[in-house]
mmCIF file of C-alpha atoms in Angstrom:
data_model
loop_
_atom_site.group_PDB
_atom_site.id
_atom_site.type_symbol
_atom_site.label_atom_id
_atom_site.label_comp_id
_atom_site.label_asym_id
_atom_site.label_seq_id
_atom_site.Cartn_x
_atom_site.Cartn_y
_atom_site.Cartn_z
ATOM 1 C CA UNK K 1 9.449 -17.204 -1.303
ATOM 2 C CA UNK K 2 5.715 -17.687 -2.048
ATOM 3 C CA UNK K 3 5.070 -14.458 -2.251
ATOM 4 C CA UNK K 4 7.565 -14.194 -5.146
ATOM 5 C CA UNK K 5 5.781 -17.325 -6.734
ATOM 6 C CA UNK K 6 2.510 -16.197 -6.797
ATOM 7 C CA UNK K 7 3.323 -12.213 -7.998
ATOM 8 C CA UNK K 8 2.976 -13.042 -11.660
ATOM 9 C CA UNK K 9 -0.324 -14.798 -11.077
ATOM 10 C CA UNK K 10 -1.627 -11.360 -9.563
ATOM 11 C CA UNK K 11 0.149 -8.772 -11.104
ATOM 12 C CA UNK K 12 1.901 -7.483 -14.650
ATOM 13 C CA UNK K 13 4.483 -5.120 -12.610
ATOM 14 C CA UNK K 14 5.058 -3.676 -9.792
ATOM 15 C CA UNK K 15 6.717 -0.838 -8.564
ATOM 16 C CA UNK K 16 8.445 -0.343 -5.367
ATOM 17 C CA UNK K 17 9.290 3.249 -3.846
ATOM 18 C CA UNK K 18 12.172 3.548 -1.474
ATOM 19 C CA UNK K 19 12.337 7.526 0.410
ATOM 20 C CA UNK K 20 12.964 9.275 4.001
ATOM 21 C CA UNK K 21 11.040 11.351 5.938
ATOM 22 C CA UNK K 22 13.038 14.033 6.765
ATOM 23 C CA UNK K 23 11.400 15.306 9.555
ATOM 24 C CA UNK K 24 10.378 12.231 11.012
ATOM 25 C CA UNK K 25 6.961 10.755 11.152
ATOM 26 C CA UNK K 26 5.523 13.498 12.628
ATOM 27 C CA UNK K 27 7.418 16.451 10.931
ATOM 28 C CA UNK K 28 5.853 18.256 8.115
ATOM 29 C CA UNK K 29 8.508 17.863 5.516
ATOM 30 C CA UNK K 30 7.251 15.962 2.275
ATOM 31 C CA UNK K 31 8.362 12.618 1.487
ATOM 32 C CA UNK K 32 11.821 12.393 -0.093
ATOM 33 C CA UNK K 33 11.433 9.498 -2.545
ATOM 34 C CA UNK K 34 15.444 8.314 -3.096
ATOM 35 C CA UNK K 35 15.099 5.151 -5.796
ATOM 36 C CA UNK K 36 12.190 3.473 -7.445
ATOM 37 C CA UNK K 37 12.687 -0.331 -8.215
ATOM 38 C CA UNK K 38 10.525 -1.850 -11.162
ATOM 39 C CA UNK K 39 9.497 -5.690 -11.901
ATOM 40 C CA UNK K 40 8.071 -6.822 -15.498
ATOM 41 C CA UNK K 41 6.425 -9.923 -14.722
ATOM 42 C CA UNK K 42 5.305 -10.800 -18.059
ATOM 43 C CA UNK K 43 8.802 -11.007 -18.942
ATOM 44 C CA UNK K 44 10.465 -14.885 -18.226
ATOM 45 C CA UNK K 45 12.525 -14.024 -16.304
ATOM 46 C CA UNK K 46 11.247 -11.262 -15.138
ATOM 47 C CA UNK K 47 12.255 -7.470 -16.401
ATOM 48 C CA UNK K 48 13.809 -5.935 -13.344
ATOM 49 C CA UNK K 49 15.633 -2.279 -13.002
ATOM 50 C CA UNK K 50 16.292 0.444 -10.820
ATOM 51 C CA UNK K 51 15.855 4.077 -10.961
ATOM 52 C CA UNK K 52 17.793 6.077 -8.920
ATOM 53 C CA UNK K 53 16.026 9.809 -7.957
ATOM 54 C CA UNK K 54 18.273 11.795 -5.652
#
């Protein structure tokens, strides 16, 4: 909760990146990014949406 009460003291937005590794943390595979989830914190309240990628 204070996190989320001081984020639009430090930051305009932020965006969050949700993926899989799909060979594991050792496998060589890339990074499969699934859904991206952005915050407008200039906005009151703030701008939120999600972006879907798979």
């Amino acid at each position: 909760a204070q996190a989320v009460a001081r984020a639009p003291l430090h930051y305009h937005s932020i965006r969050l990146h949700n993926g899989v590794l799909p060979g594991g943390l050792t496998g060589e595979d890339d990074i499969r990014l699934t859904h991206t989830k952005y915050f407008d914190l200039s906005e009151t309240p703030a701008w939120r949406a999600v972006r879907a990628l798979v």
